[in-house]
Coordinates of C-alpha atoms in Angstrom, one line a residue:
M1 CA -2.7 28.3 -65.8
N2 CA -6.4 28.6 -66.3
E3 CA -8.6 26.9 -63.7
L4 CA -11.6 26.2 -65.9
N5 CA -12.1 22.6 -67.1
V6 CA -11.1 22.6 -70.8
R7 CA -13.9 20.2 -71.5
S8 CA -16.6 22.6 -70.3
G9 CA -18.9 24.9 -72.1
A10 CA -17.8 27.7 -69.8
F11 CA -14.2 27.3 -71.1
D12 CA -15.4 27.8 -74.7
E13 CA -17.4 30.8 -73.6
A14 CA -14.4 32.4 -71.9
Y15 CA -11.7 31.6 -74.5
A16 CA -13.1 30.7 -77.9
Y17 CA -11.4 33.0 -80.5
E18 CA -13.1 34.2 -83.7
G19 CA -10.2 36.0 -85.3
K20 CA -9.0 35.0 -88.7
D21 CA -5.3 35.6 -88.0
L22 CA -4.2 32.4 -86.3
G23 CA -1.0 30.9 -87.7
C24 CA 1.5 32.8 -89.8
L25 CA 0.8 36.0 -91.7
Y26 CA 3.8 36.9 -93.8
S27 CA 4.8 40.1 -95.4
K28 CA 8.3 41.2 -96.6
D29 CA 8.6 43.7 -93.8
Q30 CA 6.9 41.9 -90.9
T31 CA 5.6 38.5 -90.0
S32 CA 2.8 37.8 -87.4
L33 CA 2.7 34.5 -85.5
K34 CA -0.4 33.7 -83.4
V35 CA -1.3 30.5 -81.6
W36 CA -4.3 29.8 -79.4
A37 CA -3.0 28.3 -76.1
P38 CA -5.2 29.5 -73.2
T39 CA -4.2 26.9 -70.6
C40 CA -0.4 27.4 -70.7
D41 CA 1.8 29.7 -68.6
Q42 CA 4.2 30.8 -71.3
V43 CA 4.9 30.4 -75.0
K44 CA 8.2 30.9 -76.8
V45 CA 8.9 30.5 -80.5
H46 CA 12.2 28.9 -81.7
I47 CA 13.0 30.4 -85.1
E48 CA 15.7 29.1 -87.5
K49 CA 16.8 31.2 -90.4
A50 CA 19.9 30.7 -92.6
G51 CA 21.4 28.4 -90.0
K52 CA 20.9 30.7 -87.1
E53 CA 18.4 30.1 -84.3
E54 CA 16.7 32.6 -82.1
V55 CA 14.2 32.1 -79.2
R56 CA 11.6 34.8 -78.7
D57 CA 9.0 35.2 -76.0
M58 CA 5.4 35.5 -77.2
I59 CA 2.9 37.9 -75.7
K60 CA -0.4 36.7 -74.2
E61 CA -3.5 38.5 -75.6
E62 CA -7.2 38.2 -75.0
R63 CA -9.0 34.8 -75.1
G64 CA -5.8 32.8 -74.7
V65 CA -4.1 33.9 -77.9
W66 CA -0.3 34.3 -77.8
S67 CA 1.4 36.4 -80.5
I68 CA 4.6 38.0 -81.8
L69 CA 5.5 40.3 -84.6
L70 CA 8.8 39.6 -86.3
D71 CA 10.3 42.6 -88.0
G72 CA 12.2 42.1 -91.2
D73 CA 11.9 39.5 -94.0
Y74 CA 11.5 36.0 -92.5
E75 CA 10.6 34.1 -95.7
G76 CA 12.0 30.6 -95.6
A77 CA 12.5 30.6 -91.8
S78 CA 11.3 27.6 -89.8
Y79 CA 9.8 27.6 -86.4
V80 CA 8.3 25.5 -83.5
Y81 CA 6.5 26.6 -80.5
Q82 CA 7.7 25.9 -76.9
V83 CA 4.7 25.8 -74.6
F84 CA 5.1 25.7 -70.8
F85 CA 2.7 24.3 -68.3
G86 CA 4.3 24.8 -64.9
D87 CA 7.4 22.7 -64.9
K88 CA 6.3 20.8 -68.0
M89 CA 7.2 21.9 -71.5
N90 CA 6.1 20.8 -75.0
L91 CA 7.5 21.5 -78.4
A92 CA 4.9 21.8 -81.2
T93 CA 4.6 22.8 -84.8
D94 CA 1.9 25.4 -85.7
P95 CA -1.6 23.8 -85.9
Y96 CA -2.4 26.3 -88.6
A97 CA 0.7 25.5 -90.6
R98 CA 0.5 26.1 -94.3
A99 CA 4.1 24.9 -95.2
S100 CA 6.4 22.4 -93.6
T101 CA 9.8 20.8 -93.6
A102 CA 10.0 17.2 -94.6
N103 CA 8.1 14.8 -92.3
H104 CA 6.4 17.7 -90.5
E105 CA 9.2 18.5 -88.1
R106 CA 9.0 22.3 -88.3
T107 CA 6.6 24.9 -89.7
I108 CA 7.9 27.1 -92.6
I109 CA 7.2 30.8 -93.1
I110 CA 6.4 31.3 -96.8
D111 CA 5.0 34.0 -99.1
L112 CA 1.6 32.6 -100.1
E113 CA 1.5 35.2 -102.9
K114 CA 4.2 33.1 -104.7
T115 CA 1.9 30.0 -104.7
I116 CA -1.0 31.7 -106.5
I117 CA -2.2 29.8 -109.6
D118 CA -5.3 30.3 -111.6
S119 CA -7.4 27.2 -110.8
R120 CA -9.2 27.4 -114.1
K121 CA -12.6 26.9 -112.4
D122 CA -14.3 28.9 -115.2
Q123 CA -13.8 25.9 -117.5
L124 CA -15.9 23.5 -115.3
M125 CA -19.5 22.5 -115.8
K126 CA -21.7 24.2 -113.2
L127 CA -23.6 21.5 -111.3
E128 CA -27.3 22.0 -111.1
S129 CA -27.4 19.1 -108.7
Y130 CA -25.1 16.5 -107.2
T131 CA -26.9 14.0 -109.4
D132 CA -25.2 15.6 -112.4
A133 CA -21.9 14.3 -111.1
V134 CA -20.1 11.0 -111.9
I135 CA -17.4 10.6 -109.3
Y136 CA -14.2 8.6 -109.9
E137 CA -12.1 7.8 -106.8
L138 CA -8.3 7.7 -107.3
H139 CA -5.1 7.5 -105.2
V140 CA -2.4 10.0 -106.3
R141 CA 0.4 7.4 -106.1
D142 CA -1.6 4.5 -107.7
F143 CA -2.4 6.6 -110.7
S144 CA 1.2 6.8 -112.1
M145 CA 3.4 4.1 -110.5
D146 CA 2.9 1.5 -113.3
K147 CA 5.7 1.7 -115.8
E148 CA 3.2 1.0 -118.6
S149 CA 1.5 4.3 -117.8
G150 CA 3.8 6.4 -120.0
L151 CA 3.8 9.0 -117.2
R152 CA 7.1 10.6 -116.1
H153 CA 6.2 11.9 -112.7
Q154 CA 5.6 8.5 -111.0
G155 CA 3.7 8.8 -107.7
K156 CA 3.6 12.6 -107.9
F157 CA 1.0 15.4 -108.2
L158 CA 2.6 16.5 -111.5
A159 CA 1.5 13.2 -113.2
F160 CA -1.9 14.9 -113.4
T161 CA -0.4 17.7 -115.5
E162 CA 1.0 15.5 -118.3
D163 CA -0.8 15.8 -121.6
G164 CA -0.4 13.3 -124.5
A165 CA 0.6 10.3 -122.4
R166 CA 0.2 6.9 -123.9
T167 CA 0.5 3.4 -122.5
T168 CA 3.2 1.0 -123.9
S169 CA 0.5 -0.3 -126.1
G170 CA -0.2 3.1 -127.5
H171 CA -3.5 3.8 -125.9
L172 CA -4.6 6.9 -123.9
S173 CA -3.3 7.2 -120.3
G174 CA -3.0 9.8 -117.6
I175 CA -5.3 12.8 -117.4
D176 CA -6.3 12.5 -121.1
Y177 CA -7.7 9.0 -120.3
L178 CA -9.7 10.3 -117.3
A179 CA -11.2 13.1 -119.4
D180 CA -12.1 10.7 -122.2
L181 CA -13.8 8.3 -119.9
G182 CA -16.4 11.0 -119.3
V183 CA -16.5 11.2 -115.5
T184 CA -17.1 14.7 -114.1
H185 CA -15.2 14.6 -110.8
I186 CA -12.0 13.0 -109.5
Q187 CA -12.1 12.2 -105.8
L188 CA -8.5 12.1 -104.6
L189 CA -7.6 10.0 -101.6
P190 CA -6.0 12.1 -98.9
V191 CA -3.5 14.7 -100.2
Y192 CA -2.9 16.6 -96.9
D193 CA 0.2 15.9 -94.9
F194 CA -0.1 12.4 -93.4
G195 CA 2.1 10.5 -91.0
S196 CA 2.7 7.0 -92.3
V197 CA 5.0 7.6 -95.3
D198 CA 8.6 8.9 -94.9
E199 CA 8.6 11.9 -97.2
L200 CA 12.4 11.6 -97.7
N201 CA 12.1 8.0 -98.7
P202 CA 8.6 7.6 -100.0
L203 CA 9.0 4.4 -101.9
S204 CA 10.0 2.5 -98.7
R205 CA 6.4 2.4 -97.6
Y206 CA 2.9 2.8 -99.1
N207 CA -0.2 4.1 -97.4
W208 CA -3.6 5.4 -98.4
G209 CA -3.1 8.4 -96.1
Y210 CA -5.9 8.3 -93.6
D211 CA -3.6 9.4 -90.8
P212 CA -3.5 13.2 -90.7
V213 CA -0.7 15.2 -89.2
Q214 CA -1.0 18.6 -90.7
Y215 CA -4.5 19.3 -92.1
S216 CA -3.7 22.3 -94.2
V217 CA -0.4 21.3 -95.7
P218 CA -0.1 19.1 -98.8
E219 CA 1.6 15.7 -98.5
G220 CA 5.3 16.0 -99.3
S221 CA 5.8 12.5 -100.7
Y222 CA 3.7 13.5 -103.7
S223 CA 6.0 16.5 -104.5
T224 CA 9.1 16.4 -106.7
N225 CA 11.1 18.2 -104.1
T226 CA 10.1 17.5 -100.5
N227 CA 12.7 19.8 -99.1
D228 CA 11.2 22.8 -101.0
P229 CA 8.2 24.0 -98.9
Y230 CA 6.8 25.7 -102.0
A231 CA 6.9 22.7 -104.3
R232 CA 4.2 20.6 -102.7
I233 CA 1.8 23.5 -102.6
I234 CA 2.4 24.7 -106.2
E235 CA 2.4 21.2 -107.7
L236 CA -0.9 20.3 -106.1
K237 CA -2.4 23.5 -107.3
Q238 CA -1.0 22.8 -110.8
A239 CA -2.6 19.3 -110.8
I240 CA -6.0 20.7 -109.8
A241 CA -5.8 23.5 -112.4
H242 CA -4.9 21.0 -115.1
M243 CA -7.8 18.7 -114.2
H244 CA -10.0 21.7 -114.3
E245 CA -8.7 22.5 -117.8
K246 CA -9.8 19.0 -118.8
G247 CA -13.3 19.7 -117.4
L248 CA -12.8 17.6 -114.3
G249 CA -13.8 18.7 -110.9
V250 CA -11.6 17.6 -108.0
I251 CA -12.9 16.4 -104.7
M252 CA -10.7 16.2 -101.6
D253 CA -11.0 13.2 -99.3
V254 CA -10.7 14.8 -95.8
V255 CA -10.2 13.0 -92.4
Y256 CA -11.2 15.5 -89.7
N257 CA -12.4 12.6 -87.5
H258 CA -9.1 11.5 -86.0
M259 CA -5.3 12.1 -86.2
Y260 CA -2.3 9.9 -86.8
D261 CA -1.0 10.3 -83.2
K262 CA -3.1 12.2 -80.6
D263 CA -0.3 12.7 -78.1
E264 CA 2.2 13.9 -80.7
S265 CA -0.2 16.2 -82.5
A266 CA 0.3 20.0 -82.2
F267 CA -3.3 20.3 -80.9
E268 CA -2.7 18.1 -77.9
K269 CA 0.7 19.5 -77.1
I270 CA -0.6 23.1 -77.2
V271 CA -4.0 22.7 -75.4
P272 CA -3.9 19.3 -73.7
G273 CA -7.2 17.6 -73.3
Y274 CA -9.2 20.0 -75.4
Y275 CA -9.3 18.9 -79.1
F276 CA -10.0 15.1 -78.7
R277 CA -13.3 13.7 -77.6
Q278 CA -13.5 12.2 -74.1
D279 CA -16.2 10.9 -71.8
E280 CA -16.8 12.3 -68.3
E281 CA -14.2 10.0 -66.8
G282 CA -11.5 11.2 -69.2
N283 CA -11.5 8.1 -71.4
I284 CA -10.4 8.9 -75.0
S285 CA -13.2 8.2 -77.5
N286 CA -12.1 5.7 -80.3
G287 CA -15.1 5.5 -82.6
S288 CA -12.6 5.8 -85.5
F289 CA -10.8 2.7 -84.3
C290 CA -7.6 4.7 -84.9
G291 CA -6.9 5.5 -81.2
N292 CA -8.7 8.9 -81.0
D293 CA -11.6 11.0 -82.2
F294 CA -11.3 14.7 -83.1
D295 CA -14.1 16.5 -81.2
S296 CA -15.9 18.7 -83.6
T297 CA -18.3 19.9 -80.9
R298 CA -15.6 22.1 -79.3
A299 CA -15.7 25.7 -80.5
M300 CA -12.0 25.8 -81.5
T301 CA -12.0 22.4 -83.1
R302 CA -15.0 23.4 -85.2
K303 CA -13.4 26.7 -86.1
F304 CA -10.2 24.9 -87.2
I305 CA -12.2 22.5 -89.5
L306 CA -14.0 25.5 -91.0
D307 CA -10.8 27.4 -91.5
S308 CA -9.0 24.5 -93.0
T309 CA -11.8 23.6 -95.5
R310 CA -12.0 27.2 -96.5
I311 CA -8.3 27.1 -97.4
W312 CA -8.7 24.1 -99.6
I313 CA -11.6 25.6 -101.5
E314 CA -10.4 29.2 -101.7
E315 CA -6.7 28.8 -102.3
F316 CA -6.3 25.4 -103.9
G317 CA -9.5 25.3 -105.9
F318 CA -11.0 22.0 -104.7
D319 CA -14.6 21.4 -105.8
G320 CA -15.8 19.8 -102.7
F321 CA -15.1 17.3 -99.9
R322 CA -15.6 13.6 -99.2
F323 CA -15.7 13.2 -95.4
D324 CA -14.1 10.1 -94.0
L325 CA -16.2 8.6 -91.1
M326 CA -18.4 11.6 -91.2
G327 CA -20.6 10.1 -88.4
I328 CA -17.9 11.0 -85.9
L329 CA -18.5 14.6 -86.6
D330 CA -21.6 16.4 -85.3
I331 CA -24.6 17.7 -87.4
T332 CA -24.0 21.4 -86.5
T333 CA -20.4 21.3 -87.7
M334 CA -21.3 19.5 -91.0
N335 CA -24.1 21.9 -91.8
M336 CA -21.7 24.8 -91.2
I337 CA -19.2 23.3 -93.5
Y338 CA -21.8 22.7 -96.1
N339 CA -23.1 26.3 -95.9
Q340 CA -19.6 27.8 -96.0
T341 CA -18.6 25.5 -98.9
K342 CA -21.7 26.5 -100.9
D343 CA -21.1 30.2 -100.2
L344 CA -17.6 29.8 -101.6
D345 CA -18.6 27.7 -104.6
P346 CA -22.3 26.9 -105.4
S347 CA -21.2 24.0 -107.5
A348 CA -19.1 22.3 -104.8
M349 CA -20.1 19.0 -103.4
V350 CA -20.1 17.8 -99.7
Y351 CA -20.7 14.1 -99.0
G352 CA -19.3 11.4 -96.8
E353 CA -19.4 8.1 -94.9
G354 CA -22.5 8.3 -92.7
W355 CA -21.9 5.2 -90.7
N356 CA -22.9 5.3 -87.0
M357 CA -19.5 4.9 -85.3
P358 CA -19.2 4.3 -81.5
T359 CA -17.9 7.7 -80.7
F360 CA -18.8 9.5 -77.4
L361 CA -21.6 11.6 -79.0
S362 CA -25.3 11.0 -78.8
D363 CA -26.9 9.4 -81.8
E364 CA -29.2 12.3 -82.5
D365 CA -26.1 14.6 -82.8
K366 CA -24.0 12.5 -85.1
A367 CA -23.7 13.3 -88.8
T368 CA -24.9 9.9 -89.9
M369 CA -27.2 8.6 -92.6
M370 CA -30.0 8.1 -90.1
N371 CA -29.9 11.9 -89.6
H372 CA -29.9 12.8 -93.3
D373 CA -33.1 14.8 -92.8
K374 CA -31.1 17.1 -90.5
M375 CA -28.4 17.7 -93.2
P376 CA -30.4 18.0 -96.4
G377 CA -27.6 19.3 -98.5
I378 CA -25.1 16.6 -97.8
G379 CA -24.7 13.2 -99.6
Y380 CA -24.1 9.8 -98.0
F381 CA -22.4 6.7 -99.2
S382 CA -25.2 4.1 -99.6
D383 CA -24.1 0.8 -98.1
I384 CA -27.7 -0.2 -98.8
F385 CA -27.0 0.0 -102.5
R386 CA -23.7 -1.7 -102.1
E387 CA -25.0 -4.7 -100.2
K388 CA -28.3 -5.1 -102.1
I389 CA -26.8 -4.9 -105.6
K390 CA -23.3 -6.5 -105.1
G391 CA -23.9 -8.7 -102.1
G392 CA -22.2 -9.0 -98.8
T393 CA -19.0 -7.0 -98.4
L394 CA -17.7 -7.7 -94.9
E395 CA -16.2 -11.0 -93.9
D396 CA -19.2 -12.3 -92.0
K397 CA -21.5 -11.6 -94.9
F398 CA -19.1 -12.1 -97.8
N399 CA -20.9 -15.0 -99.5
Q400 CA -24.3 -13.4 -99.3
G401 CA -25.7 -12.6 -102.7
G402 CA -27.0 -9.4 -104.2
F403 CA -29.3 -8.5 -107.1
G404 CA -26.3 -8.5 -109.5
T405 CA -24.9 -11.8 -108.1
G406 CA -27.9 -14.0 -108.6
D407 CA -30.1 -13.4 -105.5
E408 CA -33.7 -13.2 -107.0
G409 CA -35.0 -12.1 -103.6
K410 CA -33.3 -8.7 -104.1
L411 CA -35.4 -7.7 -107.1
I412 CA -37.7 -5.5 -105.1
D413 CA -34.7 -3.9 -103.4
A414 CA -33.2 -3.2 -106.8
M415 CA -36.4 -1.5 -108.0
H416 CA -36.3 0.7 -104.9
L417 CA -32.6 1.6 -105.5
L418 CA -33.1 2.4 -109.2
R419 CA -35.4 5.2 -108.1
G420 CA -33.0 6.6 -105.6
T421 CA -34.6 5.1 -102.4
V422 CA -36.7 8.2 -102.0
L423 CA -40.1 6.6 -102.5
P424 CA -41.6 3.6 -100.8
V425 CA -42.1 0.4 -102.8
S426 CA -44.9 -2.0 -102.1
I427 CA -45.4 -5.2 -104.1
E428 CA -47.1 -8.5 -103.0
N429 CA -46.5 -8.1 -99.3
N430 CA -43.0 -6.8 -99.8
Y431 CA -42.7 -3.3 -98.5
I432 CA -39.6 -1.1 -98.5
E433 CA -39.8 2.3 -96.9
S434 CA -38.1 5.3 -98.5
Y435 CA -34.7 6.1 -97.0
F436 CA -33.3 9.3 -98.3
S437 CA -35.2 12.6 -98.7
E438 CA -33.8 13.4 -102.1
P439 CA -31.8 11.5 -104.8
S440 CA -28.9 14.0 -104.3
Q441 CA -28.3 12.4 -100.8
T442 CA -27.5 8.9 -102.1
V443 CA -24.0 8.1 -103.3
N444 CA -24.5 4.8 -105.2
Y445 CA -21.4 2.5 -105.2
V446 CA -20.3 -1.1 -105.1
E447 CA -16.6 -0.6 -105.0
C448 CA -14.2 1.9 -103.4
H449 CA -10.6 1.8 -101.9
D450 CA -12.0 -0.1 -98.9
N451 CA -12.7 -3.9 -99.0
H452 CA -12.4 -6.2 -102.1
T453 CA -12.6 -4.8 -105.5
L454 CA -15.8 -5.9 -107.3
W455 CA -13.8 -8.2 -109.5
D456 CA -12.1 -9.8 -106.5
K457 CA -15.4 -10.1 -104.8
L458 CA -16.9 -12.0 -107.7
R459 CA -13.8 -14.1 -108.2
L460 CA -13.7 -15.2 -104.6
S461 CA -17.4 -15.6 -103.9
M462 CA -18.6 -17.1 -107.2
K463 CA -15.9 -19.6 -108.0
E464 CA -18.3 -21.9 -109.8
E465 CA -19.0 -19.4 -112.5
S466 CA -16.9 -18.8 -115.6
D467 CA -14.8 -15.7 -116.0
E468 CA -17.1 -14.7 -118.9
T469 CA -20.2 -14.8 -116.6
K470 CA -18.3 -12.9 -113.9
A471 CA -17.4 -10.3 -116.4
L472 CA -21.1 -9.9 -117.4
R473 CA -22.0 -9.6 -113.8
H474 CA -19.3 -7.0 -113.2
R475 CA -20.6 -4.9 -116.1
F476 CA -24.2 -5.3 -115.1
I477 CA -23.5 -4.3 -111.5
T478 CA -21.6 -1.2 -112.7
A479 CA -24.4 -0.3 -115.0
M480 CA -26.8 -0.4 -112.0
V481 CA -24.5 2.2 -110.3
I482 CA -24.5 4.5 -113.3
L483 CA -28.1 4.3 -114.3
S484 CA -29.8 4.5 -110.9
Q485 CA -31.1 7.8 -109.6
G486 CA -28.6 9.4 -107.2
I487 CA -24.9 10.1 -107.5
P488 CA -22.8 7.4 -109.2
F489 CA -19.5 6.6 -107.7
I490 CA -16.8 4.5 -109.5
H491 CA -13.5 3.3 -108.1
A492 CA -10.5 3.8 -110.3
G493 CA -10.0 0.7 -112.5
Q494 CA -13.5 -0.6 -111.9
E495 CA -14.1 0.0 -115.6
F496 CA -11.5 -2.7 -116.4
F497 CA -12.0 -5.3 -113.6
R498 CA -9.4 -3.9 -111.2
S499 CA -7.9 -6.6 -109.0
K500 CA -5.8 -6.3 -105.9
G501 CA -5.1 -10.0 -105.8
G502 CA -7.8 -10.6 -103.2
D503 CA -6.3 -8.0 -100.7
H504 CA -9.4 -6.6 -99.0
N505 CA -7.6 -3.9 -96.9
S506 CA -4.6 -2.7 -99.0
Y507 CA -4.1 0.5 -97.1
K508 CA -0.4 -0.2 -96.4
S509 CA 0.2 -3.0 -99.0
S510 CA 2.8 -2.5 -101.8
D511 CA 2.6 -0.5 -105.0
E512 CA 2.4 -3.9 -106.7
V513 CA -0.9 -4.6 -105.1
N514 CA -2.4 -1.1 -105.3
M515 CA -1.2 0.5 -108.5
F516 CA -3.5 1.4 -111.4
R517 CA -2.5 -1.2 -114.0
W518 CA -2.6 0.5 -117.4
G519 CA -1.8 -2.7 -119.2
R520 CA -5.0 -4.3 -117.7
K521 CA -7.0 -1.4 -119.0
D522 CA -5.6 -2.0 -122.5
L523 CA -6.6 -5.6 -122.3
H524 CA -10.2 -4.7 -121.5
L525 CA -10.9 -1.7 -123.8
D526 CA -14.3 -3.1 -124.8
T527 CA -15.4 -2.9 -121.2
V528 CA -13.9 0.6 -120.8
D529 CA -15.8 1.7 -123.8
Y530 CA -19.0 0.1 -122.4
I531 CA -18.6 2.1 -119.1
K532 CA -17.8 5.2 -121.1
G533 CA -21.0 4.6 -123.1
L534 CA -23.0 4.3 -119.9
I535 CA -21.6 7.6 -118.6
E536 CA -22.4 9.3 -121.9
L537 CA -25.9 7.9 -121.7
R538 CA -26.5 9.2 -118.2
K539 CA -25.1 12.6 -119.1
S540 CA -27.3 12.8 -122.3
Y541 CA -30.6 12.1 -120.6
K542 CA -31.6 14.3 -117.7
E543 CA -34.3 11.7 -116.9
L544 CA -31.5 9.4 -115.6
R545 CA -30.3 12.0 -113.1
L546 CA -33.4 13.5 -111.6
N547 CA -32.6 15.8 -108.7
N548 CA -35.7 15.7 -106.5
K549 CA -38.3 13.3 -105.2
E550 CA -41.2 15.0 -106.8
D551 CA -39.8 14.5 -110.3
I552 CA -39.0 10.9 -109.6
E553 CA -42.6 10.3 -108.5
K554 CA -44.1 12.2 -111.4
L555 CA -41.9 11.0 -114.2
S556 CA -40.9 7.5 -113.3
E557 CA -42.8 4.2 -113.1
I558 CA -41.3 0.8 -112.3
H559 CA -42.7 -2.7 -112.2
Q560 CA -41.8 -6.3 -112.3
S561 CA -42.4 -8.3 -115.4
G562 CA -41.6 -11.9 -114.6
P563 CA -37.9 -12.0 -113.8
L564 CA -37.4 -8.6 -115.3
I565 CA -37.6 -5.0 -114.0
V566 CA -39.2 -2.6 -116.4
Y567 CA -38.4 1.0 -115.6
N568 CA -40.1 3.8 -117.5
L569 CA -39.1 7.4 -117.5
Q570 CA -41.2 10.1 -119.1
A571 CA -39.3 12.9 -120.8
M572 CA -38.8 16.1 -118.8
D573 CA -39.0 18.3 -121.9
H574 CA -41.9 17.7 -124.3
D575 CA -39.9 19.4 -127.1
C576 CA -36.8 17.2 -126.7
G577 CA -37.7 14.9 -129.6
Y578 CA -38.6 11.8 -127.6
N579 CA -41.3 10.9 -125.1
G580 CA -39.2 9.0 -122.7
L581 CA -36.9 6.0 -121.9
T582 CA -37.5 2.5 -120.8
L583 CA -34.8 0.5 -119.0
V584 CA -35.3 -3.3 -118.9
I585 CA -33.1 -5.1 -116.4
N586 CA -32.5 -8.8 -116.6
P587 CA -30.4 -10.2 -113.8
G588 CA -30.9 -13.8 -114.8
L589 CA -28.7 -16.3 -116.8
E590 CA -31.3 -16.8 -119.6
S591 CA -32.7 -14.5 -122.3
V592 CA -36.3 -13.3 -121.7
T593 CA -38.9 -11.8 -124.0
C594 CA -40.3 -8.4 -123.1
D595 CA -43.3 -7.5 -125.3
E596 CA -43.5 -4.0 -123.6
V597 CA -40.6 -2.8 -125.8
K598 CA -41.5 -4.2 -129.2
D599 CA -42.4 -0.7 -130.6
K600 CA -39.6 1.1 -128.9
T601 CA -36.1 1.9 -130.3
M602 CA -33.2 0.1 -128.5
I603 CA -30.4 2.6 -128.0
F604 CA -28.1 0.7 -125.5
N605 CA -27.5 -2.9 -124.6
R606 CA -24.7 -5.0 -123.0
R607 CA -22.3 -4.2 -125.8
G608 CA -22.9 -0.5 -125.6
Y609 CA -24.7 1.9 -128.1
V610 CA -26.6 0.0 -130.8
D611 CA -28.1 1.1 -134.2
D612 CA -31.8 1.2 -135.0
Q613 CA -31.6 -2.0 -137.1
V614 CA -31.2 -4.4 -134.2
E615 CA -33.3 -7.5 -134.7
E616 CA -35.5 -9.0 -132.0
R617 CA -35.1 -5.9 -129.8
H618 CA -37.7 -7.4 -127.4
I619 CA -35.2 -10.2 -126.5
I620 CA -33.6 -9.1 -123.2
E621 CA -30.1 -10.7 -123.0
P622 CA -28.9 -12.4 -119.9
I623 CA -27.4 -10.3 -117.1
S624 CA -28.0 -7.1 -118.9
V625 CA -29.6 -3.7 -118.9
Q626 CA -31.2 -2.7 -122.2
V627 CA -32.3 0.9 -122.8
Y628 CA -35.0 2.0 -125.2
R629 CA -36.3 5.4 -126.3
F630 CA -39.8 6.1 -127.3

């Protein structure tokens, strides 16, 4: 057994391995197995094929890698490693597993050539900037569990491949609905293999999936045949390819910050004490509040994350990553992931939760929002936008108002947010410093899978208002998300007042609570059309999605006019047929006259697109955003 401390830099210098051949490399004539296990005394591999088991000794090579070559065709065989530390022994699956039995009990040897599918990436829009994206967050199971969806593959990857689906009321559903809505990217909640759902009995329990077990294996409960190791891989690839055919990019929600069970993970069983963050006394870091933190500063942890993200881009065709609790990872690792991802696909996106979590890592090294200037290519969820526009989210601030919920004191904040928070705002002793370096760094949102939906927030915190007024607020707040500089982010169902019955943390609640209710969508088609119109408006005018601070400073001007915000945007192209846009924002409950737009053409109001004959276009309706062209 090696005598170096596994937590030391000297250990990484002595044993970090740069080879690209860890895991299983299959061919019909020979299969290579390699595992990095520098601290053990011996490694055996238990192989089961066609009901017969064999135990083979592995050979120790340089830098702590153990290997074996299996002659013959081992396709379909399963294996586990037996790792010895003196008189102690651990059984572990392969950390680099690409295929698995149900419930991650054994790693499967497969022929990856049989899983190759054209990802159809050539049919996607090439992003010039993250600000060209409109992201739509969706859970695989939620999408198709409602019987009114008209989808056959309930809770499965293949639901995303079904064309022509209609709700029981005869309206669009499934992938056709998502494409028609106009969003550019679907962000899928975790689709890697997670630990909280029984893959052999998936409907017995629900979970969002933020509990990784095998980072590079798709989740089996989303497959039509969990016992077929090929099915989950091929079906996820088919789903991604079909979304690409519809012009939709696909973002993968990744959780490289912690694991479902540290002690039962293959990483801990094979190299104890190495992969999970600890302090000098050996205490396990728990900044994730899930019992452990994956330590991205270790050479082989960092290598694994880079290898895994490469697989999801290269082989599955994902169009970027959303990093859960990104602030637990370190800046160097995140920049390496960004650079690798952009090398593989220049249009791919990398963004995440930049919260400052209490992990055992210095603040200056954390991949947090406060360090955005050290990671210029990466985007960050803006809790500033969420709290200032919607109002308080967490329990202790739940009843605090926001700009969209009647707090007049947030008007200056809203002006700042409309311009992407990249320029300082100073009006009458109110001064707000710029926050992000570029608009491509701010992911603007007010609702996601976490916390109350926007409708539930309004329903519970503004009980004195009518449902009609709440609906106006909901549409107004969502309009602020879509029309502000930065990256708009919409939670699935936000476009039709999604409700979870007041459940603010539905990660393991029932399908009844979580499912995408297609019937509710059909009841609110007018609001769906309104959101669809806002997205079309954003995509039609480059001025609404500027990609750098200099253009925002040069082309935009914003000021207060009584209770209104007047936001002027000069046209980027002098030959485009118009001189610019004016957005007038009225958060109040009364109509207000705005003489600044009398000679301008209204093109959008709180009912959607309008014709040129609208009367009294200078009357700004209550709780609305009105858009003019000049």
